[in-house]
mmCIF file of C-alpha atoms in Angstrom:
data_model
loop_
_atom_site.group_PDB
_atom_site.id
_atom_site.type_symbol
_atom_site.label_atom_id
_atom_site.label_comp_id
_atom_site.label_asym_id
_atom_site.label_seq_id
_atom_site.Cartn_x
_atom_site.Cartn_y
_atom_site.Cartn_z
ATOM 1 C CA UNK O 1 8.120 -24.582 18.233
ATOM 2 C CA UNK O 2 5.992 -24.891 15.550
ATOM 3 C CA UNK O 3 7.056 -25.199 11.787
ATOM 4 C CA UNK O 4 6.142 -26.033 8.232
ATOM 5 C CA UNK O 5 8.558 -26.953 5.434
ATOM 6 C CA UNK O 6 7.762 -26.886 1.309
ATOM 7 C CA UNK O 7 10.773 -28.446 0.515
ATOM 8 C CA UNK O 8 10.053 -27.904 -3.096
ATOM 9 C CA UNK O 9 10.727 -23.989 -4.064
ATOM 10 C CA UNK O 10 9.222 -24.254 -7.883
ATOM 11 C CA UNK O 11 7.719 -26.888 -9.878
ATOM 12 C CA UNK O 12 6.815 -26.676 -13.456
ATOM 13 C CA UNK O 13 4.795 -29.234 -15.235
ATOM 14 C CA UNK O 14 3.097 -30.138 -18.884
ATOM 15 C CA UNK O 15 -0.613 -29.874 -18.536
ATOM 16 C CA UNK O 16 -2.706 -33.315 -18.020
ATOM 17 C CA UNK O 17 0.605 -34.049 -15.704
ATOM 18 C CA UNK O 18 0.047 -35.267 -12.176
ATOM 19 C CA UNK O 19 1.849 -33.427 -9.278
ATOM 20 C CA UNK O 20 2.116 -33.893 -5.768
ATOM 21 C CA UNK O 21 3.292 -30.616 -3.360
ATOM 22 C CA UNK O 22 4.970 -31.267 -0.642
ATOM 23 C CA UNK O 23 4.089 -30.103 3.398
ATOM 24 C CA UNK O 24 6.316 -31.296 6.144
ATOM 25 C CA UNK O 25 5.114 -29.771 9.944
ATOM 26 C CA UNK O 26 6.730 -29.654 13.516
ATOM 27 C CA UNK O 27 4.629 -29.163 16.518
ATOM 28 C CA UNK O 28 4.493 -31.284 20.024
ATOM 29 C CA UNK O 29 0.594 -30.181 20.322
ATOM 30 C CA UNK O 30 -1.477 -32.974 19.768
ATOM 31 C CA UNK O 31 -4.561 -31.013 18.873
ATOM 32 C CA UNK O 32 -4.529 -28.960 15.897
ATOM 33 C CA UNK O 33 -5.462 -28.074 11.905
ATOM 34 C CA UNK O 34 -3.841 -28.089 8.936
ATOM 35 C CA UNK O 35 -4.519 -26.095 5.855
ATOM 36 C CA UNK O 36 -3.799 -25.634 2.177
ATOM 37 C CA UNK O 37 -4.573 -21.876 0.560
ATOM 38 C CA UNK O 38 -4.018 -21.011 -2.943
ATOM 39 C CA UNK O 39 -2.681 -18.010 -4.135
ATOM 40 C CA UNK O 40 -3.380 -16.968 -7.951
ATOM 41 C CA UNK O 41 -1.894 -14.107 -9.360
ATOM 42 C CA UNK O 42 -4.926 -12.352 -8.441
ATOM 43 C CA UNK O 43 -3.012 -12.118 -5.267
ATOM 44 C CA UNK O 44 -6.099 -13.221 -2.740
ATOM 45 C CA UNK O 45 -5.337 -16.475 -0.966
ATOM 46 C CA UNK O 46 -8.096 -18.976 -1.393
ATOM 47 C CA UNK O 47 -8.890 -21.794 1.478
ATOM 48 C CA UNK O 48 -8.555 -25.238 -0.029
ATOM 49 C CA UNK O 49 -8.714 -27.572 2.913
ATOM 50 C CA UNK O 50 -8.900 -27.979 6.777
ATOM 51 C CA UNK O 51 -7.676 -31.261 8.299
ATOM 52 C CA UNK O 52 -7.569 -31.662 11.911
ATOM 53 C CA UNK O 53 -4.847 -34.153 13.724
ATOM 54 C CA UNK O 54 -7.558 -36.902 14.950
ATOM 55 C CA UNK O 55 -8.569 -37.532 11.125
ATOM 56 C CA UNK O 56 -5.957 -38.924 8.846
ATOM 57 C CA UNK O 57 -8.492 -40.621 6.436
ATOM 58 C CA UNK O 58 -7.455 -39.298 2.715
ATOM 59 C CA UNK O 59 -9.707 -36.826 0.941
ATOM 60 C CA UNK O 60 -10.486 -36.461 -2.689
ATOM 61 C CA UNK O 61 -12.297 -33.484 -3.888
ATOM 62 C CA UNK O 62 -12.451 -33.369 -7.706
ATOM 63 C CA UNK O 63 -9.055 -33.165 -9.505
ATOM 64 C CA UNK O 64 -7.358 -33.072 -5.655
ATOM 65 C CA UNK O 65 -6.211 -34.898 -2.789
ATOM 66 C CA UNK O 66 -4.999 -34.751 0.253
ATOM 67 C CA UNK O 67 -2.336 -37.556 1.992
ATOM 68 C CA UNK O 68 -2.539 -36.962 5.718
ATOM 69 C CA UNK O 69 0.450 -38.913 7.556
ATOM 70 C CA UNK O 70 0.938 -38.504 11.678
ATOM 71 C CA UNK O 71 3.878 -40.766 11.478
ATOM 72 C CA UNK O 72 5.682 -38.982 9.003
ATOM 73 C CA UNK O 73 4.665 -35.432 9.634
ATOM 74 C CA UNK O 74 3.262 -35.024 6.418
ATOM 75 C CA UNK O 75 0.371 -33.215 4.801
ATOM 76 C CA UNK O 76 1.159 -33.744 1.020
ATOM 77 C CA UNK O 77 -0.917 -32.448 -1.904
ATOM 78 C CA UNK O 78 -1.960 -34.078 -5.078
ATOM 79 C CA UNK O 79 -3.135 -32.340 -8.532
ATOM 80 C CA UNK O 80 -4.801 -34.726 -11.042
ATOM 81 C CA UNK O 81 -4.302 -34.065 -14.626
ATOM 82 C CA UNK O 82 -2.909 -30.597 -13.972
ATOM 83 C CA UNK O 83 -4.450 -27.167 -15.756
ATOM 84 C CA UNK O 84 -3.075 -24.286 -16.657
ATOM 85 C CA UNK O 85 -5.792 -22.339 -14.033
ATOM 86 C CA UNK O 86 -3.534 -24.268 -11.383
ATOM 87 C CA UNK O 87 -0.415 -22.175 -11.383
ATOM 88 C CA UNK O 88 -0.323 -20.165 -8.491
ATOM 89 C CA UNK O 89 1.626 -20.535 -5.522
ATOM 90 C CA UNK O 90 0.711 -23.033 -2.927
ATOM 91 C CA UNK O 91 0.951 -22.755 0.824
ATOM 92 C CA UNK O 92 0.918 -25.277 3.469
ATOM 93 C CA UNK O 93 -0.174 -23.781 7.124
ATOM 94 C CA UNK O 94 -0.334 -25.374 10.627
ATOM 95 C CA UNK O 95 -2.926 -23.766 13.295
ATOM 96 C CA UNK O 96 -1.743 -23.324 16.411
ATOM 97 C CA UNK O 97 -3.837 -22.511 19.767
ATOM 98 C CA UNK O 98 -2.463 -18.859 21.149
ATOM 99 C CA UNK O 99 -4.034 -16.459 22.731
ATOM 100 C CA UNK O 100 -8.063 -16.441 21.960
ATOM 101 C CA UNK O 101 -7.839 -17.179 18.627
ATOM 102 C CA UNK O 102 -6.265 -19.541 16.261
ATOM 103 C CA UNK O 103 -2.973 -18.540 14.847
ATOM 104 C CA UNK O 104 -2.075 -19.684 11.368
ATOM 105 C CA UNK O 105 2.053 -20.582 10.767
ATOM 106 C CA UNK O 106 2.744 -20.789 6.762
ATOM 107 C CA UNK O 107 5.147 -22.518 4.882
ATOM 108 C CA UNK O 108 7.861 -20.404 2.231
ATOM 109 C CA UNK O 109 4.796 -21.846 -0.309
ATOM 110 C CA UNK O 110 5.422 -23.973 -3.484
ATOM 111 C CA UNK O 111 4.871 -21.914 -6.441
ATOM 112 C CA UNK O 112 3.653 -24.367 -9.288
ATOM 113 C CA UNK O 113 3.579 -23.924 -13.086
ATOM 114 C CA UNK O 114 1.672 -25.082 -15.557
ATOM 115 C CA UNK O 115 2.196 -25.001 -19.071
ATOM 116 C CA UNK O 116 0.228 -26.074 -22.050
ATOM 117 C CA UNK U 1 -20.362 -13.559 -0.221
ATOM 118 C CA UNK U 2 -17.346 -13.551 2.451
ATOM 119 C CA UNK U 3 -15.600 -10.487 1.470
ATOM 120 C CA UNK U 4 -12.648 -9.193 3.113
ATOM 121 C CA UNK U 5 -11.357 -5.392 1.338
ATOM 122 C CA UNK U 6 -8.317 -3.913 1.815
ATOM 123 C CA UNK U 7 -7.822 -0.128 0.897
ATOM 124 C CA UNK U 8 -5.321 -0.296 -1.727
ATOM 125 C CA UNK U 9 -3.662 -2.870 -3.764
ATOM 126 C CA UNK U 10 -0.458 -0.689 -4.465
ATOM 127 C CA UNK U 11 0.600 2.093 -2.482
ATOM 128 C CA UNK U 12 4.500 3.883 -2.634
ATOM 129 C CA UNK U 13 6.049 6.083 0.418
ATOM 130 C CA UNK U 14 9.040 7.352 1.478
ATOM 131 C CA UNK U 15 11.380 6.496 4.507
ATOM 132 C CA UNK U 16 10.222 7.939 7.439
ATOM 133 C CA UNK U 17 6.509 8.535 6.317
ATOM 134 C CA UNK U 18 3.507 7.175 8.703
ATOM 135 C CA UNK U 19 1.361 4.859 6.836
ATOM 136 C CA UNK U 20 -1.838 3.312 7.180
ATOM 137 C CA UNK U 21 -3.479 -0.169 5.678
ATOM 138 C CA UNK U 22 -6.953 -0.522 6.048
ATOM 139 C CA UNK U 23 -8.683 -3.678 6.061
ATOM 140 C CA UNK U 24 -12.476 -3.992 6.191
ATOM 141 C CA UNK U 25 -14.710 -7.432 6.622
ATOM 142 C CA UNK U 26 -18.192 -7.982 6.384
ATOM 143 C CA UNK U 27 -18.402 -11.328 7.657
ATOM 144 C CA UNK U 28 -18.857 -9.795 11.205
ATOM 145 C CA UNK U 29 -15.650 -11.893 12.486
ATOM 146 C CA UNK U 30 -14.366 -11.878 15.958
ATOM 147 C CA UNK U 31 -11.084 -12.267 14.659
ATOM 148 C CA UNK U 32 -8.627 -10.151 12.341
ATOM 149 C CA UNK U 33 -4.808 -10.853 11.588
ATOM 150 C CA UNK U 34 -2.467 -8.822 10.115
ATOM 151 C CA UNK U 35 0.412 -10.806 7.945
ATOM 152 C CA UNK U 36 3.454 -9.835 5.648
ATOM 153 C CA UNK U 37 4.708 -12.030 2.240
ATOM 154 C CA UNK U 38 7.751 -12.246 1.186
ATOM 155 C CA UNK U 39 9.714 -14.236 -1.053
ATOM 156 C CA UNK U 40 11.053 -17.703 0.341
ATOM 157 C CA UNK U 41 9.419 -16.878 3.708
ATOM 158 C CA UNK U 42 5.732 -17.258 3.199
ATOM 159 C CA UNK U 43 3.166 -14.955 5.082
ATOM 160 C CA UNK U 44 4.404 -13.677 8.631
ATOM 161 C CA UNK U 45 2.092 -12.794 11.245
ATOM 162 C CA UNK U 46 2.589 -9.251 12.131
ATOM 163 C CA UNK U 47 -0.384 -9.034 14.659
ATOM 164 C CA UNK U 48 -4.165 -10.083 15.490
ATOM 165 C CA UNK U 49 -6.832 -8.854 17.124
ATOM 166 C CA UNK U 50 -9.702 -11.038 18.771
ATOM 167 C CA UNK U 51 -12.122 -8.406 19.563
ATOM 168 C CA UNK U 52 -12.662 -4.875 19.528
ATOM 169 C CA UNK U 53 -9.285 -2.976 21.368
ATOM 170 C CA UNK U 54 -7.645 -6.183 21.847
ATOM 171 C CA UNK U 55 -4.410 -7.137 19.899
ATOM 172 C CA UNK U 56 -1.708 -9.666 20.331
ATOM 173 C CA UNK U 57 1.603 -9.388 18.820
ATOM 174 C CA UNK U 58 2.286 -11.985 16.419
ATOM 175 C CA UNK U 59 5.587 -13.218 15.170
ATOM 176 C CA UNK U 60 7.567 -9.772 13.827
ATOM 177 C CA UNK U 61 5.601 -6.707 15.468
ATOM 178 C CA UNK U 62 8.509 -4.655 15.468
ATOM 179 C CA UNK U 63 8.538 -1.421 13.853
ATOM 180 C CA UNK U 64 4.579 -1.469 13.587
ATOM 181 C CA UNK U 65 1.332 -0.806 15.511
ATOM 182 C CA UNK U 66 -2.694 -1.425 14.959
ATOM 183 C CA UNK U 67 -5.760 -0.352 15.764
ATOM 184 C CA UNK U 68 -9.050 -1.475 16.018
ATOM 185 C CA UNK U 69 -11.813 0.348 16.814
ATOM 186 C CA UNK U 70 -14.915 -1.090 15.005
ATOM 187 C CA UNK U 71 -15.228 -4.881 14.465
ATOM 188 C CA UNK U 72 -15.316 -5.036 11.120
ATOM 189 C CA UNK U 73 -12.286 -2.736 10.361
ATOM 190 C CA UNK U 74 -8.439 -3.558 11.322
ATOM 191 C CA UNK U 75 -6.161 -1.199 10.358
ATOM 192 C CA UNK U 76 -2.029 -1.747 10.476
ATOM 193 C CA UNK U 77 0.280 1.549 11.122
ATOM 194 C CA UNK U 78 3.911 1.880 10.176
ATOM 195 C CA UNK U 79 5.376 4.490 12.379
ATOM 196 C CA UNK U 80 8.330 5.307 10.449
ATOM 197 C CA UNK U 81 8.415 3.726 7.107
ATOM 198 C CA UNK U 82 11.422 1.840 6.058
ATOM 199 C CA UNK U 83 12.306 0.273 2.905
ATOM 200 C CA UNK U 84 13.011 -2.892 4.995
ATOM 201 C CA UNK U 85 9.285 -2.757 5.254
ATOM 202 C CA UNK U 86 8.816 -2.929 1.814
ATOM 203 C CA UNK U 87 6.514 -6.220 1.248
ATOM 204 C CA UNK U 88 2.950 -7.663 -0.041
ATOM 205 C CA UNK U 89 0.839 -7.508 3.381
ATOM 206 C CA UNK U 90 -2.536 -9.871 3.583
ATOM 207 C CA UNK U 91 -5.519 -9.160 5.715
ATOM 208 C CA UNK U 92 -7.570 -11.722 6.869
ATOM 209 C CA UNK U 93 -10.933 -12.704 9.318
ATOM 210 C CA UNK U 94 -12.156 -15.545 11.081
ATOM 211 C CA UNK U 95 -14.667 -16.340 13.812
ATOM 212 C CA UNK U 96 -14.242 -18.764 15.903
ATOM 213 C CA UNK U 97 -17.719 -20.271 15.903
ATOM 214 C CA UNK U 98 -17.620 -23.988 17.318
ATOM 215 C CA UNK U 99 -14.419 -24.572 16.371
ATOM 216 C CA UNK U 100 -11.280 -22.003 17.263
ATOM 217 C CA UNK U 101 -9.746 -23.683 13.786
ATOM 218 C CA UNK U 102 -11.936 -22.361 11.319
ATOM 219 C CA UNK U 103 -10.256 -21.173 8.225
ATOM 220 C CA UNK U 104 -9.138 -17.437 7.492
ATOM 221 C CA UNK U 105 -10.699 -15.227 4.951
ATOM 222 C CA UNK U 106 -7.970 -12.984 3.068
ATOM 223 C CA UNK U 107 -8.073 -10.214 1.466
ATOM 224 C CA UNK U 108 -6.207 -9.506 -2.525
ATOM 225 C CA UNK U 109 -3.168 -7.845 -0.387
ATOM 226 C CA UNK U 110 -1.479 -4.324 -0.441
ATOM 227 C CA UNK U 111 1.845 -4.413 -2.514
ATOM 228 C CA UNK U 112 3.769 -1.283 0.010
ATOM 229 C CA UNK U 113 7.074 0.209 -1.228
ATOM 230 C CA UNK U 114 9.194 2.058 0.298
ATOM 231 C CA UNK U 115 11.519 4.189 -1.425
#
């Protein structure tokens, strides 16, 4: 079966702090995607990344990064010199083949605070 | 501008009632999923549909139904409200293109309670 774990319920951190969010998955498919969404209070969840399992090279994109690990399952998340804009809650999500389309399984999400 | 709408952002109803979500794209996406939020569990797939008329159940279909008649529109039915239904449900799109892992397009979510 296929799973994701955020171990990490809440985090709270000073702005210009560095955080990492955790994403722990479970599947015995050897093809398949990983995501990260964003979810402000607006409510709308907002793509962030696609990683499929044949790539684990790192990726930076501005203030983020990803950590891609096969041998440990892992999918981790990095904010640089955190901003208050980056509260929201984050959500980890593993795609799946089923049926004729791809089929997106979430984790409980990581809600992250930010305070000035 | 990808662009997925959904009818209302709040809406209240009482056990029992028949209710209706819309959900509207205009990125002209084969595909259209139905999920539910709640706290501590993330978002639930409730259903999809890969085409016009066709639907799959997803992970908790019970106690609702959908339809989908145009492309662009996907609507999810409660038959019977209940205020175990109560719950933040997400719309979202994608089209398979080259790649049947191309991300999902949501939409700002319905906040449904049941009283």
């Amino acid at each position: 079966a296929q799973k994701v774990t955020q171990a990490q319920t809440e985090i709270s951190v000073v702005e210009k702090e560095d955080v990492t969010l955790d994403c722990v998955y479970e599947t015995r498919d050897t093809t398949y995607y990983l995501f990260w969404y964003k979810q402000p209070p607006s409510g709308e969840l907002v793509f962030l990344i696609r990683r499929n399992s044949f790539d684990e090279q790192n990726e930076i994109s501005g203030r983020y990064s990803w950590n891609f690990q096969k041998s440990t399952s892992s999918f981790n998340f990095t904010i640089t010199a955190s901003q208050v804009v980056d509260s929201a809650v984050y959500f980890c999500a593993l795609s799946v083949v089923g049926g004729y389309g791809n089929k997106l399984v979430f984790g409980a999400g990581t809600i992250l605070r930010v305070k000035s | 501008d990808v662009k997925v709408t959904q009818s209302s952002r709040y809406l209240v109803k009482r056990t029992g009632e028949k209710v209706f979500l819309e959900c509207v794209q205009d990125m002209d996406h084969e595909n259209m999923f139905w999920y539910r939020q709640d706290p501590g569990l993330g978002l639930r797939l409730i259903y999809f549909s890969y085409d016009v008329k066709m639907k799959e159940k997803g992970d908790i279909p019970e106690g609702y139904s959908v339809s989908r008649e145009k492309k662009e529109r996907f609507s999810l039915i409660l038959e019977s409200a209940s205020t175990n239904q109560t719950s933040m449900y997400l719309c979202a799109s994608s089209s398979p293109g080259q790649s049947m892992f191309n991300e999902q397009f949501f939409g700002p979510g319905t906040r449904l309670t049941v009283l």
